[in-house]
């Protein structure tokens, strides 16, 4: 007999038919009711056994966490909470789970505890829901770009350029760290290393995406990204996934339009396709809210998502943002940790949160930042001091997207590379695209886990990626 997945069974139950289901025991009540889940849906199916007919030793093996296959008849359910159940004809335990040792019990575990047993998290309702939404968001992103004629580009994960200029890269080497070869100047001799030069894991795929866009017009990357920033926050991972579109013949306004459309598409996709999982996650949030003071409450997840899907984002320049912040209450009352005074400061997350959550109460796109706080590749404005950058800030998240129009003028770009002491021999190929057939072009990066935080309403980025990598943590 062919196995039927629980999702398919619940969506189209054939009352009276015989089915084979396989999954993991969630609960076993009254020696009679087995809740079985196979991960295809948040819903478990109830299998009912006649314990008087079964072997006592076999019955004992039906424990939370055990894997099981069941053959039985589909009937309308007697109990409330489910429409159908399965009357068991035969069952077979595929793998035992000793209740004395199995770390997951049929009760609510803390997210902190679950992080310590991340290898078993996919067996919980919360993480299975998150992983299904993560899949849906991946699919939505590919669908969004495919519908618009973009090509997906695979950019290298090992690189010899520090594209963001932040020096936060993980080194890649095969050198013996106990016996590192030195050159005549007593510096590390990377010529003897695997690639014959100093290399690291990519902090972005942007530069290579630009090369592809300047031939294919519209491309995007969707890949792992690595940053060795030692910031132990609920918003940072050392390994995260980034989506980076790059568009030829597009300026920074087109760039903002694309990013806003993409975010709305993803949020709408989740509303349309992840209803049951989001309802489950929302219920979790509402339960947690009950024990929180008013200002810390997450509020209703669906309201938040629908608001973003249906309202235009606010668009302001950095200069306008600084003006608002300078005159704001928390600044005047010295409530900000970093007071906003002079034009040119980098905005801190407390400032971003004020703008989004208190002032505008909606997503905000900030553009035209000071050149000297942004990366070398951003296009210089005519004022000579700002660049055509744009960051999108989301409620509860902060920065979710960062991007810009790119400097396409060969002479201006060469000067910026010199000013920032970037070795010319590491970016000659990037400059070549400005030498031959250069065009205005723009792009941005979306942090996939930050999108996941927003869509699921989760509070910690470690809980929206299957196996998080953070400082001092690379288990599993
Ligand atoms: O703003 P960032 O650093 O921009 C870039 O890397 C550009 N090359 C993108 C481009 O224009 N093609 O990073 C982009 C986004 C951020 O807005 C944030 O959402 C996410 O990536 N991000 C992180 N997410 C999780 N953990 C981290 N450590 C992150 N650093 C950035
Ligand atoms: Mg950024």
Coordinates of C-alpha atoms and ligand atoms in Angstrom, one line a residue:
X1 CA 0.0 0.0 0.0
X2 CA 1.2 3.5 -0.8
X3 CA 1.8 5.9 2.1
X4 CA -0.4 9.0 2.2
X5 CA 1.0 12.2 3.7
X6 CA -1.1 13.6 6.5
X7 CA -1.6 16.9 4.7
X8 CA -3.1 15.2 1.7
X9 CA -5.2 12.9 3.9
X10 CA -6.7 15.9 5.9
X11 CA -7.3 18.0 2.8
X12 CA -9.2 15.3 1.0
X13 CA -10.3 12.5 3.4
X14 CA -12.0 9.5 1.8
X15 CA -14.2 8.3 4.6
X16 CA -14.2 4.4 4.7
X17 CA -11.0 4.0 2.8
X18 CA -7.9 2.2 4.1
X19 CA -4.7 4.2 4.4
X20 CA -1.1 3.8 5.4
X21 CA 0.4 6.7 7.3
X22 CA 3.9 7.2 8.6
X23 CA 5.2 9.7 11.1
X24 CA 6.3 10.4 14.7
X25 CA 4.1 10.0 17.8
X26 CA 3.4 13.4 19.3
X27 CA 1.2 12.1 22.2
X28 CA -0.4 8.8 23.3
X29 CA -3.5 9.3 25.5
X30 CA -5.5 6.8 27.5
X31 CA -3.8 3.8 25.9
X32 CA -6.0 4.6 22.9
X33 CA -5.4 7.9 21.0
X34 CA -2.2 8.4 19.1
X35 CA -1.5 11.8 17.7
X36 CA 0.8 11.3 14.7
X37 CA 2.6 14.1 12.8
X38 CA 4.7 13.7 9.6
X39 CA 5.7 17.3 9.1
X40 CA 3.7 17.8 6.0
X41 CA 1.3 20.0 7.9
X42 CA 1.0 21.6 11.4
X43 CA -1.9 19.2 12.0
X44 CA -1.5 15.8 13.5
X45 CA -3.9 13.0 12.7
X46 CA -5.4 10.9 15.4
X47 CA -5.1 7.1 15.2
X48 CA -7.4 5.2 17.6
X49 CA -6.4 1.7 18.7
X50 CA -8.2 -1.0 20.6
X51 CA -5.7 -1.7 23.4
X52 CA -7.4 -4.8 24.5
X53 CA -6.6 -6.5 21.2
X54 CA -2.9 -5.4 21.1
X55 CA 0.2 -6.9 22.6
X56 CA 1.1 -5.2 25.8
X57 CA 4.8 -4.9 25.0
X58 CA 4.1 -3.4 21.6
X59 CA 1.7 -0.9 23.2
X60 CA 4.5 0.3 25.5
X61 CA 6.6 1.2 22.5
X62 CA 4.1 3.9 21.5
X63 CA 5.8 6.8 23.1
X64 CA 6.3 10.5 22.3
X65 CA 9.0 10.7 19.6
X66 CA 8.8 7.1 18.4
X67 CA 8.4 6.7 14.7
X68 CA 5.4 4.7 13.6
X69 CA 3.5 3.3 10.6
X70 CA -0.2 2.7 10.8
X71 CA -2.7 1.0 8.5
X72 CA -6.3 1.8 9.3
X73 CA -9.7 3.0 8.1
X74 CA -10.6 6.6 7.8
X75 CA -13.7 7.5 9.8
X76 CA -15.4 10.7 10.8
X77 CA -14.1 11.8 14.2
X78 CA -16.1 11.3 17.3
X79 CA -14.0 13.8 19.3
X80 CA -13.8 17.6 18.8
X81 CA -10.8 19.3 17.3
X82 CA -10.4 17.1 14.2
X83 CA -12.7 16.1 11.4
X84 CA -11.4 12.6 10.8
X85 CA -9.5 9.9 12.6
X86 CA -8.0 6.5 11.7
X87 CA -9.2 3.3 13.3
X88 CA -6.0 1.2 13.5
X89 CA -5.9 -2.2 11.9
X90 CA -2.2 -2.7 12.4
X91 CA 0.7 -0.6 13.5
X92 CA 4.4 -1.0 13.5
X93 CA 7.0 1.0 15.6
X94 CA 9.9 1.8 13.2
X95 CA 12.1 3.4 15.8
X96 CA 11.7 3.6 19.6
X97 CA 12.1 6.8 21.7
X98 CA 12.8 5.9 25.3
X99 CA 10.7 8.4 27.4
X100 CA 13.4 8.5 30.0
X101 CA 15.9 9.9 27.5
X102 CA 13.9 11.6 24.8
X103 CA 14.5 15.4 25.3
X104 CA 11.1 16.5 23.8
X105 CA 8.1 16.1 25.9
X106 CA 4.5 16.9 24.9
X107 CA 4.6 20.3 26.6
X108 CA 5.8 23.7 25.8
X109 CA 9.6 23.9 25.9
X110 CA 11.4 27.3 26.0
X111 CA 13.1 28.5 22.7
X112 CA 16.4 28.7 24.6
X113 CA 16.1 25.0 25.5
X114 CA 15.2 24.0 22.0
X115 CA 18.3 25.8 20.6
X116 CA 20.4 23.4 22.7
X117 CA 18.7 20.5 21.0
X118 CA 18.5 22.0 17.5
X119 CA 19.0 18.5 16.0
X120 CA 15.5 17.7 17.3
X121 CA 13.8 21.0 16.7
X122 CA 12.2 20.0 13.4
X123 CA 10.1 17.6 15.4
X124 CA 8.3 20.5 17.2
X125 CA 5.2 22.3 16.0
X126 CA 6.9 25.7 16.2
X127 CA 10.1 24.8 14.2
X128 CA 8.3 22.6 11.7
X129 CA 6.0 25.6 11.1
X130 CA 9.0 28.0 10.7
X131 CA 10.8 25.6 8.4
X132 CA 7.7 25.3 6.2
X133 CA 7.3 29.1 6.1
X134 CA 11.0 29.4 5.3
X135 CA 10.5 27.1 2.3
X136 CA 7.5 29.1 1.1
X137 CA 9.5 32.4 1.4
X138 CA 12.4 30.8 -0.7
X139 CA 9.9 29.8 -3.3
X140 CA 8.2 33.2 -3.3
X141 CA 11.4 35.0 -3.9
X142 CA 12.4 32.8 -6.8
X143 CA 8.9 33.1 -8.2
X144 CA 8.9 36.9 -7.9
X145 CA 12.2 37.3 -9.8
X146 CA 11.4 34.6 -12.3
X147 CA 8.0 36.3 -13.1
X148 CA 10.0 39.5 -13.9
X149 CA 12.5 37.9 -16.1
X150 CA 15.4 37.9 -13.7
X151 CA 18.1 35.2 -13.9
X152 CA 19.4 33.5 -10.8
X153 CA 23.2 33.7 -10.6
X154 CA 25.4 31.5 -8.4
X155 CA 28.2 33.7 -7.1
X156 CA 31.4 32.3 -5.5
X157 CA 31.6 31.7 -1.7
X158 CA 35.3 32.0 -1.7
X159 CA 36.7 35.4 -2.6
X160 CA 39.8 37.5 -2.6
X161 CA 38.0 40.8 -2.3
X162 CA 36.6 42.6 0.7
X163 CA 33.6 44.0 -1.0
X164 CA 31.9 45.7 1.9
X165 CA 35.2 47.1 3.2
X166 CA 34.3 46.2 6.8
X167 CA 37.0 43.7 7.4
X168 CA 34.5 41.2 8.8
X169 CA 35.4 38.2 6.7
X170 CA 36.4 34.6 7.7
X171 CA 39.7 33.6 6.3
X172 CA 39.9 30.5 4.1
X173 CA 43.2 28.7 4.2
X174 CA 44.8 25.2 4.0
X175 CA 48.0 26.4 5.7
X176 CA 49.2 24.6 8.8
X177 CA 48.3 27.1 11.5
X178 CA 51.0 25.7 13.7
X179 CA 53.6 26.3 11.1
X180 CA 52.5 29.2 8.9
X181 CA 55.0 30.0 6.1
X182 CA 56.5 33.5 6.3
X183 CA 58.1 35.5 3.5
X184 CA 61.3 37.6 3.7
X185 CA 59.5 40.4 5.5
X186 CA 58.3 38.0 8.1
X187 CA 54.7 38.3 6.9
X188 CA 52.4 35.4 6.1
X189 CA 53.3 34.1 2.7
X190 CA 50.0 33.6 1.1
X191 CA 51.7 32.7 -2.2
X192 CA 52.1 29.3 -0.6
X193 CA 48.5 29.0 0.4
X194 CA 45.9 27.0 -1.6
X195 CA 44.8 29.9 -3.9
X196 CA 48.2 31.6 -3.9
X197 CA 46.6 34.7 -2.3
X198 CA 44.7 35.7 0.8
X199 CA 41.1 34.5 0.6
X200 CA 38.0 34.6 2.7
X201 CA 34.3 33.6 2.7
X202 CA 32.1 36.0 0.8
X203 CA 30.4 38.8 2.8
X204 CA 28.3 39.5 -0.4
X205 CA 27.8 38.2 -3.9
X206 CA 27.2 41.7 -5.2
X207 CA 30.3 42.5 -7.2
X208 CA 29.9 39.3 -9.2
X209 CA 26.2 39.9 -9.6
X210 CA 27.1 43.2 -11.1
X211 CA 29.3 41.5 -13.7
X212 CA 26.4 39.3 -14.6
X213 CA 23.9 42.1 -14.7
X214 CA 26.1 44.0 -17.2
X215 CA 25.4 41.2 -19.7
X216 CA 22.1 39.7 -18.7
X217 CA 20.4 43.0 -17.6
X218 CA 18.5 41.6 -14.6
X219 CA 19.9 39.0 -12.2
X220 CA 19.7 38.0 -8.6
X221 CA 21.7 35.8 -6.2
X222 CA 20.3 33.8 -3.3
X223 CA 23.0 32.3 -1.2
X224 CA 24.8 31.9 2.1
X225 CA 26.8 34.9 3.3
X226 CA 29.4 35.0 6.0
X227 CA 30.3 37.7 8.4
X228 CA 32.7 37.5 11.4
X229 CA 31.2 40.4 13.2
X230 CA 31.3 39.7 16.9
X231 CA 27.8 41.0 17.6
X232 CA 25.8 38.7 19.7
X233 CA 22.4 40.2 18.9
X234 CA 19.0 38.8 18.1
X235 CA 19.4 40.2 14.5
X236 CA 22.9 39.0 13.5
X237 CA 24.2 35.6 12.3
X238 CA 27.7 34.7 11.3
X239 CA 26.2 32.6 8.4
X240 CA 23.0 34.0 6.9
X241 CA 21.3 33.9 3.5
X242 CA 21.1 37.0 1.3
X243 CA 19.1 37.8 -1.8
X244 CA 20.9 40.3 -4.1
X245 CA 19.2 41.5 -7.2
X246 CA 21.2 43.6 -9.6
X247 CA 19.6 45.6 -12.4
X248 CA 21.1 47.3 -15.5
X249 CA 19.6 50.5 -16.7
X250 CA 18.0 51.1 -13.3
X251 CA 18.4 54.1 -10.9
X252 CA 18.0 54.2 -7.2
X253 CA 14.3 55.0 -7.4
X254 CA 13.7 51.9 -9.6
X255 CA 15.7 50.1 -6.9
X256 CA 13.4 51.2 -4.1
X257 CA 10.4 50.3 -6.2
X258 CA 11.7 46.8 -6.8
X259 CA 12.6 46.2 -3.2
X260 CA 9.2 47.4 -2.0
X261 CA 7.4 45.2 -4.5
X262 CA 9.5 42.2 -3.6
X263 CA 8.9 42.6 0.2
X264 CA 5.1 43.0 -0.4
X265 CA 5.0 40.0 -2.7
X266 CA 6.7 37.8 -0.1
X267 CA 4.4 39.0 2.7
X268 CA 1.3 38.5 0.6
X269 CA 2.6 35.0 -0.5
X270 CA 2.9 34.0 3.2
X271 CA -0.7 35.3 3.9
X272 CA -2.0 33.4 0.9
X273 CA -0.1 30.1 1.4
X274 CA 1.0 29.7 5.0
X275 CA -2.2 30.4 6.8
X276 CA -2.3 27.4 9.2
X277 CA 1.4 27.8 10.2
X278 CA 1.0 31.5 10.7
X279 CA -2.1 31.0 12.8
X280 CA -0.2 28.6 15.0
X281 CA 2.8 31.0 15.3
X282 CA 0.4 33.9 16.0
X283 CA -1.3 32.0 18.8
X284 CA 2.1 31.5 20.3
X285 CA 2.7 35.2 20.2
X286 CA -0.6 36.1 21.6
X287 CA 0.0 33.7 24.5
X288 CA 3.3 35.3 25.2
X289 CA 1.9 38.8 24.9
X290 CA -0.4 38.0 27.9
X291 CA 2.5 37.9 30.3
X292 CA 4.2 41.0 28.8
X293 CA 3.8 44.7 29.6
X294 CA 1.9 46.7 26.9
X295 CA 4.9 48.2 25.2
X296 CA 6.7 44.9 24.7
X297 CA 3.7 43.1 23.2
X298 CA 4.1 41.9 19.6
X299 CA 0.5 42.5 18.7
X300 CA -1.4 40.5 16.0
X301 CA 0.8 39.0 13.4
X302 CA -1.8 39.1 10.6
X303 CA -2.5 42.8 11.2
X304 CA 1.2 43.5 10.9
X305 CA 1.6 41.5 7.7
X306 CA -1.5 42.8 6.0
X307 CA -0.5 46.4 6.9
X308 CA 2.9 45.9 5.1
X309 CA 1.4 44.2 2.1
X310 CA -1.2 47.0 1.6
X311 CA 0.5 50.2 2.4
X312 CA 3.2 52.3 0.7
X313 CA 6.5 52.5 2.5
X314 CA 7.6 55.9 3.7
X315 CA 10.5 57.4 1.7
X316 CA 12.9 60.0 3.2
X317 CA 16.4 61.1 2.8
X318 CA 19.1 60.6 5.4
X319 CA 19.2 64.4 5.8
X320 CA 15.4 64.5 6.6
X321 CA 15.9 61.5 9.0
X322 CA 18.5 63.4 10.9
X323 CA 16.3 66.4 11.1
X324 CA 13.4 64.4 12.5
X325 CA 15.7 62.6 15.0
X326 CA 17.3 65.8 16.1
X327 CA 14.0 67.4 17.0
X328 CA 12.5 64.2 18.5
X329 CA 11.4 63.8 22.1
X330 CA 13.9 61.1 23.0
X331 CA 16.7 63.2 21.6
X332 CA 15.7 66.4 23.4
X333 CA 15.1 64.5 26.6
X334 CA 18.5 62.7 26.2
X335 CA 16.8 59.3 26.1
X336 CA 18.8 58.0 23.2
X337 CA 22.1 56.4 24.1
X338 CA 23.6 58.1 21.0
X339 CA 22.3 61.6 20.8
X340 CA 21.7 62.9 17.3
X341 CA 23.5 66.1 16.8
X342 CA 25.6 66.6 13.7
X343 CA 24.8 65.6 10.1
X344 CA 27.1 62.7 9.1
X345 CA 26.6 60.3 12.1
X346 CA 25.8 56.7 11.4
X347 CA 22.2 55.9 12.4
X348 CA 22.0 53.5 15.4
X349 CA 19.3 50.9 15.7
X350 CA 17.6 53.0 18.4
X351 CA 17.2 55.8 15.9
X352 CA 16.0 53.4 13.2
X353 CA 13.4 52.0 15.6
X354 CA 12.2 55.4 16.6
X355 CA 11.6 56.4 13.0
X356 CA 9.8 53.2 12.1
X357 CA 7.9 52.3 15.2
X358 CA 7.2 55.7 16.8
X359 CA 7.4 58.4 14.1
X360 CA 6.1 56.9 10.9
X361 CA 4.6 53.6 12.2
X362 CA 5.3 51.9 8.9
X363 CA 8.3 50.6 6.9
X364 CA 10.7 53.4 6.0
X365 CA 13.2 53.7 3.1
X366 CA 16.1 56.0 3.9
X367 CA 18.1 57.2 0.9
X368 CA 21.1 59.4 0.1
X369 CA 23.4 58.7 3.1
X370 CA 26.7 60.5 3.6
X371 CA 29.4 58.9 1.3
X372 CA 31.9 58.3 4.1
X373 CA 29.7 55.9 6.1
X374 CA 28.8 53.8 3.1
X375 CA 30.7 51.3 0.8
X376 CA 33.0 52.4 -2.1
X377 CA 30.7 51.1 -4.9
X378 CA 27.8 53.5 -4.2
X379 CA 27.1 56.2 -6.7
X380 CA 28.2 59.7 -5.6
X381 CA 25.4 62.4 -5.8
X382 CA 26.1 65.8 -7.5
X383 CA 26.5 67.4 -4.0
X384 CA 29.8 65.5 -3.7
X385 CA 29.0 64.3 -0.2
X386 CA 26.1 61.9 -0.3
X387 CA 25.6 58.6 -2.2
X388 CA 22.6 57.1 -3.9
X389 CA 22.2 54.5 -1.1
X390 CA 18.9 53.2 0.3
X391 CA 18.1 51.1 3.4
X392 CA 14.7 49.7 4.2
X393 CA 13.8 49.6 7.9
X394 CA 11.0 47.4 9.2
X395 CA 9.1 47.5 12.5
X396 CA 10.5 45.3 15.1
X397 CA 13.4 44.4 12.8
X398 CA 15.4 47.5 11.9
X399 CA 17.4 47.2 8.6
X400 CA 16.0 44.5 6.4
X401 CA 17.4 45.7 3.0
X402 CA 20.5 47.6 2.1
X403 CA 21.3 48.7 -1.4
X404 CA 22.3 51.5 -3.8
X405 CA 22.7 52.7 -7.3
X406 CA 26.3 51.7 -8.3
X407 CA 29.0 54.1 -9.3
X408 CA 29.3 53.4 -13.0
X409 CA 31.7 56.2 -13.9
X410 CA 35.2 54.8 -14.3
X411 CA 37.1 57.9 -13.1
X412 CA 34.9 58.5 -10.0
X413 CA 35.0 54.8 -9.0
X414 CA 38.8 54.6 -9.5
X415 CA 39.2 57.6 -7.2
X416 CA 36.9 56.1 -4.5
X417 CA 38.9 52.9 -4.6
X418 CA 42.1 54.8 -4.1
X419 CA 40.6 56.9 -1.3
X420 CA 39.5 53.8 0.6
X421 CA 42.9 52.1 0.1
X422 CA 41.4 49.1 -1.7
X423 CA 44.2 47.3 -3.6
X424 CA 43.7 48.0 -7.3
X425 CA 44.9 44.5 -8.2
X426 CA 42.0 42.9 -6.3
X427 CA 39.3 44.7 -8.3
X428 CA 40.7 45.3 -11.8
X429 CA 38.0 43.1 -13.2
X430 CA 35.3 45.1 -11.5
X431 CA 36.7 48.4 -12.9
X432 CA 36.8 46.8 -16.4
X433 CA 33.0 46.8 -16.5
X434 CA 33.1 50.6 -16.2
X435 CA 35.8 50.8 -18.9
X436 CA 33.8 48.8 -21.4
X437 CA 30.1 49.5 -22.1
X438 CA 29.3 50.8 -18.6
X439 CA 25.6 51.6 -17.8
X440 CA 23.7 53.0 -14.8
X441 CA 22.7 50.1 -12.6
X442 CA 21.4 49.4 -9.1
X443 CA 20.8 46.6 -6.6
X444 CA 20.2 45.7 -3.1
X445 CA 20.6 42.9 -0.5
X446 CA 17.7 41.4 1.5
X447 CA 18.7 39.5 4.7
X448 CA 16.6 36.4 4.3
X449 CA 16.4 35.6 8.1
X450 CA 15.4 39.2 8.8
X451 CA 12.4 38.7 6.4
X452 CA 11.8 35.4 8.2
X453 CA 11.7 37.2 11.6
X454 CA 9.1 39.6 10.3
X455 CA 6.9 37.1 8.6
X456 CA 6.9 34.6 11.5
X457 CA 6.9 37.2 14.3
X458 CA 9.8 35.4 16.0
X459 CA 12.0 37.5 18.2
X460 CA 15.4 35.8 17.8
X461 CA 17.2 35.2 14.5
X462 CA 18.6 31.9 15.9
X463 CA 15.1 30.6 15.7
X464 CA 14.4 31.2 12.0
X465 CA 17.4 29.3 10.5
X466 CA 17.7 25.5 11.0
X467 CA 21.2 25.5 12.4
X468 CA 22.4 29.0 13.5
X469 CA 26.1 30.0 13.4
X470 CA 26.9 32.7 16.0
X471 CA 30.0 33.6 18.0
X472 CA 31.1 30.5 20.0
X473 CA 28.3 28.4 18.4
X474 CA 28.8 26.0 15.5
X475 CA 27.1 22.9 17.0
X476 CA 25.1 20.6 14.8
Ligands
LIG1 O1 23.6 46.1 4.1 P1 24.4 45.0 3.7 O2 25.7 44.8 4.4 O3 24.6 45.1 2.1 C1 25.3 44.4 1.3 O4 26.0 43.4 1.6 C2 25.2 44.8 -0.1 N1 26.3 44.1 -0.9 C3 23.9 44.4 -0.7 C4 23.7 44.8 -2.1 O5 23.6 46.0 -2.4 N2 23.8 43.8 -3.1 O6 23.6 43.6 3.9 C5 22.3 43.5 3.3 C6 21.3 42.9 4.3 C7 21.0 43.8 5.5 O7 20.1 44.8 5.2 C8 20.5 42.8 6.5 O8 19.1 42.5 6.2 C9 21.3 41.5 6.1 O9 21.8 41.7 4.8 N3 22.4 41.3 7.0 C10 22.4 40.3 8.0 N4 21.5 39.4 8.4 C11 21.8 38.6 9.4 N5 23.0 38.6 10.0 C12 24.0 39.5 9.7 N6 25.2 39.5 10.3 C13 23.7 40.4 8.6 N7 24.4 41.4 8.0 C14 23.6 41.9 7.1
LIG2 MG1 23.5 47.7 5.5

